[in-house]
Backbone as numpy.savetxt, mean C-alpha at the origin, in Angstrom:
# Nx Ny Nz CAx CAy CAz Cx Cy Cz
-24.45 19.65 10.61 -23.83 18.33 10.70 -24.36 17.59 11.94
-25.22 16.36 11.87 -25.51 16.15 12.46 -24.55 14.63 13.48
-24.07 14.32 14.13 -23.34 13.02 15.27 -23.07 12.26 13.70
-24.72 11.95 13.07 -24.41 10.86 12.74 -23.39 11.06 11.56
-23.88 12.13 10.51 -23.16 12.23 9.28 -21.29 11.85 9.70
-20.65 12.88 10.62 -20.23 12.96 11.06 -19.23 11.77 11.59
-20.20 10.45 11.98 -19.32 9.17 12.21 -19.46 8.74 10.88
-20.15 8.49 9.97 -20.43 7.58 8.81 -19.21 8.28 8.01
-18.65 9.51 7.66 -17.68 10.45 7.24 -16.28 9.33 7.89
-16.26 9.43 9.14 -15.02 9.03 10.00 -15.10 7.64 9.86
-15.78 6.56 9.30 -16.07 5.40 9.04 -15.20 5.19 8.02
-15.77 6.21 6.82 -15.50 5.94 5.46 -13.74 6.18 4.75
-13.42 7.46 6.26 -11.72 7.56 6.03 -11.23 6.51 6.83
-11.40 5.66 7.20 -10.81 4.47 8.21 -10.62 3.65 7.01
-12.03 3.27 6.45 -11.73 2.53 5.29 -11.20 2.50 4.21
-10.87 4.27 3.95 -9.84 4.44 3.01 -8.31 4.19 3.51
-8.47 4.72 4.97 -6.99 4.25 4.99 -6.37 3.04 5.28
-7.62 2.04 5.65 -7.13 0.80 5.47 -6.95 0.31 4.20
-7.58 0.93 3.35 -7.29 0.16 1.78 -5.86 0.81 1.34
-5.78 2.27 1.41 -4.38 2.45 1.16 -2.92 1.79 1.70
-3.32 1.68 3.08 -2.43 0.86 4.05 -2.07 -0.38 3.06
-3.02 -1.32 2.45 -2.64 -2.73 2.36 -2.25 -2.15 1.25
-2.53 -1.41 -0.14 -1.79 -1.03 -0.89 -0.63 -0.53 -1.20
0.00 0.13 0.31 1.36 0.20 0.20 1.86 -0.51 0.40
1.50 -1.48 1.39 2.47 -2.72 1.75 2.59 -3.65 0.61
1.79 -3.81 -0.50 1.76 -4.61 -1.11 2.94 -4.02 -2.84
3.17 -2.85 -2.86 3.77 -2.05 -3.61 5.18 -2.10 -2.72
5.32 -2.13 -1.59 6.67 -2.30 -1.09 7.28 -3.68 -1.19
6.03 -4.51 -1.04 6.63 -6.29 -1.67 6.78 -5.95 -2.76
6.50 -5.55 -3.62 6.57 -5.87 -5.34 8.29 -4.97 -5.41
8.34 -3.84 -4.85 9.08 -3.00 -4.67 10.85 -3.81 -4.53
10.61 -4.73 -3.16 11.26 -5.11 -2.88 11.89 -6.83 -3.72
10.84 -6.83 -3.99 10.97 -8.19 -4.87 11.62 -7.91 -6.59
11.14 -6.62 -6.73 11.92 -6.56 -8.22 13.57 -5.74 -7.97
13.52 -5.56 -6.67 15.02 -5.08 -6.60 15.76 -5.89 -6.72
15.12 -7.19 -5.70 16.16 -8.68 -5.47 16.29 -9.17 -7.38
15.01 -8.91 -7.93 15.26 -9.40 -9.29 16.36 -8.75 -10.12
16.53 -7.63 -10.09 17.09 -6.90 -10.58 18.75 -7.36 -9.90
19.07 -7.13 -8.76 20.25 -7.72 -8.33 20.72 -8.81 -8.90
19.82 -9.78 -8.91 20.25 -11.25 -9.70 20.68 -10.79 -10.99
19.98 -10.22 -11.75 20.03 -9.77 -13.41 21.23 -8.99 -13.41
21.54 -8.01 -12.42 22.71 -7.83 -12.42 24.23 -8.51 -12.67
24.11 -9.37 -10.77 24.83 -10.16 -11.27 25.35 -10.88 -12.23
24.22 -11.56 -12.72 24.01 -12.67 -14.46 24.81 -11.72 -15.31
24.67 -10.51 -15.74 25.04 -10.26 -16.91 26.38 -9.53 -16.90
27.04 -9.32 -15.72 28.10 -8.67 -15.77 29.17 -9.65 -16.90
């Protein structure tokens, strides 16, 4: 293993975990947004 492989490796998990990062946050909006929906729908149909 040479330095370089080595950073280009540690590059490539940065960039995975930045893509996962924005993917959770974006699953916790949806998350959070169909709860509020769901509350409303609640309400409505009692």
């Amino acid at each position: 293993m040479t330095p370089n492989t080595l950073n280009s490796q540690d590059q490539s998990i940065k960039q995975v975990t930045k893509s996962t990062g924005k993917r959770a946050r974006f699953i916790s909006k949806l998350n959070s947004y169909g709860s509020k929906l769901g509350l409303a729908n609640a309400v409505r149909y009692k």
